[in-house]
Amino acid sequence: QVQLVESGGGLVQAGGSLRLSCTTSERTSTRYVMAWFRQAPGNEREFVAAISLSGGYTIHANSVKGRFTISRDNTKNTVYLQMNSLKPEDTAVYYCAASNGSPGYLGRASSEYAYWGQGTQVTVSS
């Protein structure tokens, strides 16, 4: 079972940037579609972005499109989420997730991902 560990969260002012990292316990390039989700207090877990096995195909939620970018470095077994122009409404716990389903499909539902990290807190002050 693959294990995921997120890092890079913290406190940042509105308009600032952060880069989250998710390192996996095994090679992911040939097996796992990867994604980021987030969950704010009192809210359901929300899709943020997903990336294909090779990294050549990505999707982003409308709420973050143009500000966040998902990428992966399979040589380092790591997935990244570059977050720019952060807003207070981006405040949440951010989770990394892995899917060993169809390699050609990038899901937006949390139920489509079998493996999850412990989460990293991102707080954006106004």
mmCIF file of C-alpha atoms in Angstrom:
data_model
loop_
_atom_site.group_PDB
_atom_site.id
_atom_site.type_symbol
_atom_site.label_atom_id
_atom_site.label_comp_id
_atom_site.label_asym_id
_atom_site.label_seq_id
_atom_site.Cartn_x
_atom_site.Cartn_y
_atom_site.Cartn_z
ATOM 1 C CA GLN A 1 0.000 0.000 0.000
ATOM 2 C CA VAL A 2 1.459 3.333 -1.060
ATOM 3 C CA GLN A 3 1.977 5.965 1.633
ATOM 4 C CA LEU A 4 1.724 9.688 0.944
ATOM 5 C CA VAL A 5 3.339 12.490 2.954
ATOM 6 C CA GLU A 6 2.479 16.138 2.334
ATOM 7 C CA SER A 7 4.623 19.125 3.261
ATOM 8 C CA GLY A 8 4.919 22.813 2.511
ATOM 9 C CA GLY A 9 1.848 24.204 4.208
ATOM 10 C CA GLY A 10 1.909 27.267 6.422
ATOM 11 C CA LEU A 11 0.663 30.777 7.022
ATOM 12 C CA VAL A 12 0.822 33.297 4.188
ATOM 13 C CA GLN A 13 -0.691 36.690 3.459
ATOM 14 C CA ALA A 14 -3.271 37.154 0.747
ATOM 15 C CA GLY A 15 -1.586 37.480 -2.629
ATOM 16 C CA GLY A 16 1.324 35.311 -1.560
ATOM 17 C CA SER A 17 2.505 31.911 -2.767
ATOM 18 C CA LEU A 18 3.181 28.457 -1.382
ATOM 19 C CA ARG A 19 4.313 25.192 -2.925
ATOM 20 C CA LEU A 20 3.011 21.968 -1.490
ATOM 21 C CA SER A 21 4.828 18.670 -1.976
ATOM 22 C CA CYS A 22 3.575 15.109 -1.732
ATOM 23 C CA THR A 23 6.162 12.371 -1.556
ATOM 24 C CA THR A 24 5.146 8.753 -2.031
ATOM 25 C CA SER A 25 6.615 5.620 -0.539
ATOM 26 C CA GLU A 26 6.952 3.867 -3.866
ATOM 27 C CA ARG A 27 7.388 4.598 -7.496
ATOM 28 C CA THR A 28 4.181 6.183 -8.770
ATOM 29 C CA SER A 29 4.928 7.004 -12.375
ATOM 30 C CA THR A 30 3.516 3.832 -13.868
ATOM 31 C CA ARG A 31 0.691 3.203 -11.449
ATOM 32 C CA TYR A 32 -1.017 6.214 -9.918
ATOM 33 C CA VAL A 33 -3.026 9.165 -11.063
ATOM 34 C CA MET A 34 -2.364 11.814 -8.415
ATOM 35 C CA ALA A 35 -4.546 14.622 -7.098
ATOM 36 C CA TRP A 36 -4.895 17.351 -4.522
ATOM 37 C CA PHE A 37 -8.029 17.974 -2.488
ATOM 38 C CA ARG A 38 -8.758 20.440 0.285
ATOM 39 C CA GLN A 39 -11.144 20.680 3.196
ATOM 40 C CA ALA A 40 -12.069 23.790 5.152
ATOM 41 C CA PRO A 41 -13.742 23.576 8.580
ATOM 42 C CA GLY A 42 -17.412 22.704 8.234
ATOM 43 C CA ASN A 43 -17.071 21.974 4.508
ATOM 44 C CA GLU A 44 -16.867 18.796 2.471
ATOM 45 C CA ARG A 45 -13.599 17.731 0.908
ATOM 46 C CA GLU A 46 -13.169 19.610 -2.359
ATOM 47 C CA PHE A 47 -11.281 18.667 -5.539
ATOM 48 C CA VAL A 48 -8.399 20.984 -6.419
ATOM 49 C CA ALA A 49 -6.354 19.377 -9.215
ATOM 50 C CA ALA A 50 -5.293 16.062 -10.741
ATOM 51 C CA ILE A 51 -2.453 14.887 -12.960
ATOM 52 C CA SER A 52 -1.927 11.920 -15.265
ATOM 53 C CA LEU A 53 0.763 9.255 -14.832
ATOM 54 C CA SER A 54 3.246 10.984 -17.114
ATOM 55 C CA GLY A 55 2.288 14.500 -16.028
ATOM 56 C CA GLY A 56 1.264 15.443 -19.524
ATOM 57 C CA TYR A 57 -2.391 15.955 -18.723
ATOM 58 C CA THR A 58 -3.811 17.990 -15.854
ATOM 59 C CA ILE A 59 -7.163 19.335 -14.684
ATOM 60 C CA HIS A 60 -7.872 22.054 -12.139
ATOM 61 C CA ALA A 61 -10.984 23.171 -10.310
ATOM 62 C CA ASN A 62 -12.490 26.400 -11.633
ATOM 63 C CA SER A 63 -11.901 28.062 -8.265
ATOM 64 C CA VAL A 64 -8.124 27.693 -8.603
ATOM 65 C CA LYS A 65 -7.624 27.728 -12.372
ATOM 66 C CA GLY A 66 -4.977 30.245 -13.375
ATOM 67 C CA ARG A 67 -3.623 30.465 -9.823
ATOM 68 C CA PHE A 68 -2.684 26.880 -8.882
ATOM 69 C CA THR A 69 -0.638 24.398 -10.904
ATOM 70 C CA ILE A 70 -0.218 20.691 -10.276
ATOM 71 C CA SER A 71 2.941 18.944 -11.473
ATOM 72 C CA ARG A 72 4.920 15.804 -10.758
ATOM 73 C CA ASP A 73 8.518 14.613 -10.810
ATOM 74 C CA ASN A 74 8.427 10.854 -11.168
ATOM 75 C CA THR A 75 12.189 10.580 -10.640
ATOM 76 C CA LYS A 76 11.574 11.891 -7.115
ATOM 77 C CA ASN A 77 8.206 10.180 -6.538
ATOM 78 C CA THR A 78 6.823 13.628 -5.755
ATOM 79 C CA VAL A 79 3.764 15.627 -6.754
ATOM 80 C CA TYR A 80 3.604 19.385 -6.326
ATOM 81 C CA LEU A 81 0.919 22.029 -6.032
ATOM 82 C CA GLN A 82 2.178 25.520 -6.788
ATOM 83 C CA MET A 83 -0.264 28.030 -5.325
ATOM 84 C CA ASN A 84 -0.045 31.680 -6.376
ATOM 85 C CA SER A 85 -2.256 34.704 -5.700
ATOM 86 C CA LEU A 86 -3.609 33.023 -2.597
ATOM 87 C CA LYS A 87 -6.900 34.199 -1.137
ATOM 88 C CA PRO A 88 -8.345 33.817 2.382
ATOM 89 C CA GLU A 89 -10.923 31.404 0.948
ATOM 90 C CA ASP A 90 -8.062 29.046 0.013
ATOM 91 C CA THR A 91 -7.547 28.386 3.720
ATOM 92 C CA ALA A 92 -7.978 24.645 4.302
ATOM 93 C CA VAL A 93 -6.217 21.392 5.020
ATOM 94 C CA TYR A 94 -4.762 20.183 1.725
ATOM 95 C CA TYR A 95 -4.606 16.461 1.017
ATOM 96 C CA CYS A 96 -2.652 14.493 -1.536
ATOM 97 C CA ALA A 97 -4.386 11.452 -3.040
ATOM 98 C CA ALA A 98 -3.495 8.560 -5.342
ATOM 99 C CA SER A 99 -5.676 6.471 -7.626
ATOM 100 C CA ASN A 100 -4.744 3.112 -9.147
ATOM 101 C CA GLY A 101 -7.815 3.059 -11.335
ATOM 102 C CA SER A 102 -7.872 3.684 -15.068
ATOM 103 C CA PRO A 103 -4.650 5.503 -16.014
ATOM 104 C CA GLY A 104 -6.446 7.572 -18.606
ATOM 105 C CA TYR A 105 -9.044 8.981 -16.242
ATOM 106 C CA LEU A 106 -8.587 11.955 -13.911
ATOM 107 C CA GLY A 107 -11.330 11.834 -11.321
ATOM 108 C CA ARG A 108 -12.753 14.785 -9.388
ATOM 109 C CA ALA A 109 -14.503 12.771 -6.685
ATOM 110 C CA SER A 110 -12.703 11.831 -3.480
ATOM 111 C CA SER A 111 -14.248 8.352 -3.665
ATOM 112 C CA GLU A 112 -12.176 7.677 -6.797
ATOM 113 C CA TYR A 113 -8.914 7.869 -4.847
ATOM 114 C CA ALA A 114 -7.820 4.965 -2.689
ATOM 115 C CA TYR A 115 -4.795 6.400 -0.904
ATOM 116 C CA TRP A 116 -4.500 9.612 1.098
ATOM 117 C CA GLY A 117 -1.914 11.590 2.968
ATOM 118 C CA GLN A 118 -2.420 13.067 6.426
ATOM 119 C CA GLY A 119 -2.902 16.610 5.131
ATOM 120 C CA THR A 120 -1.066 19.897 5.511
ATOM 121 C CA GLN A 121 -2.622 23.123 6.778
ATOM 122 C CA VAL A 122 -2.665 26.210 4.564
ATOM 123 C CA THR A 123 -3.821 29.456 6.157
ATOM 124 C CA VAL A 124 -4.166 32.655 4.149
ATOM 125 C CA SER A 125 -4.575 35.860 6.133
ATOM 126 C CA SER A 126 -6.313 38.935 4.752
#
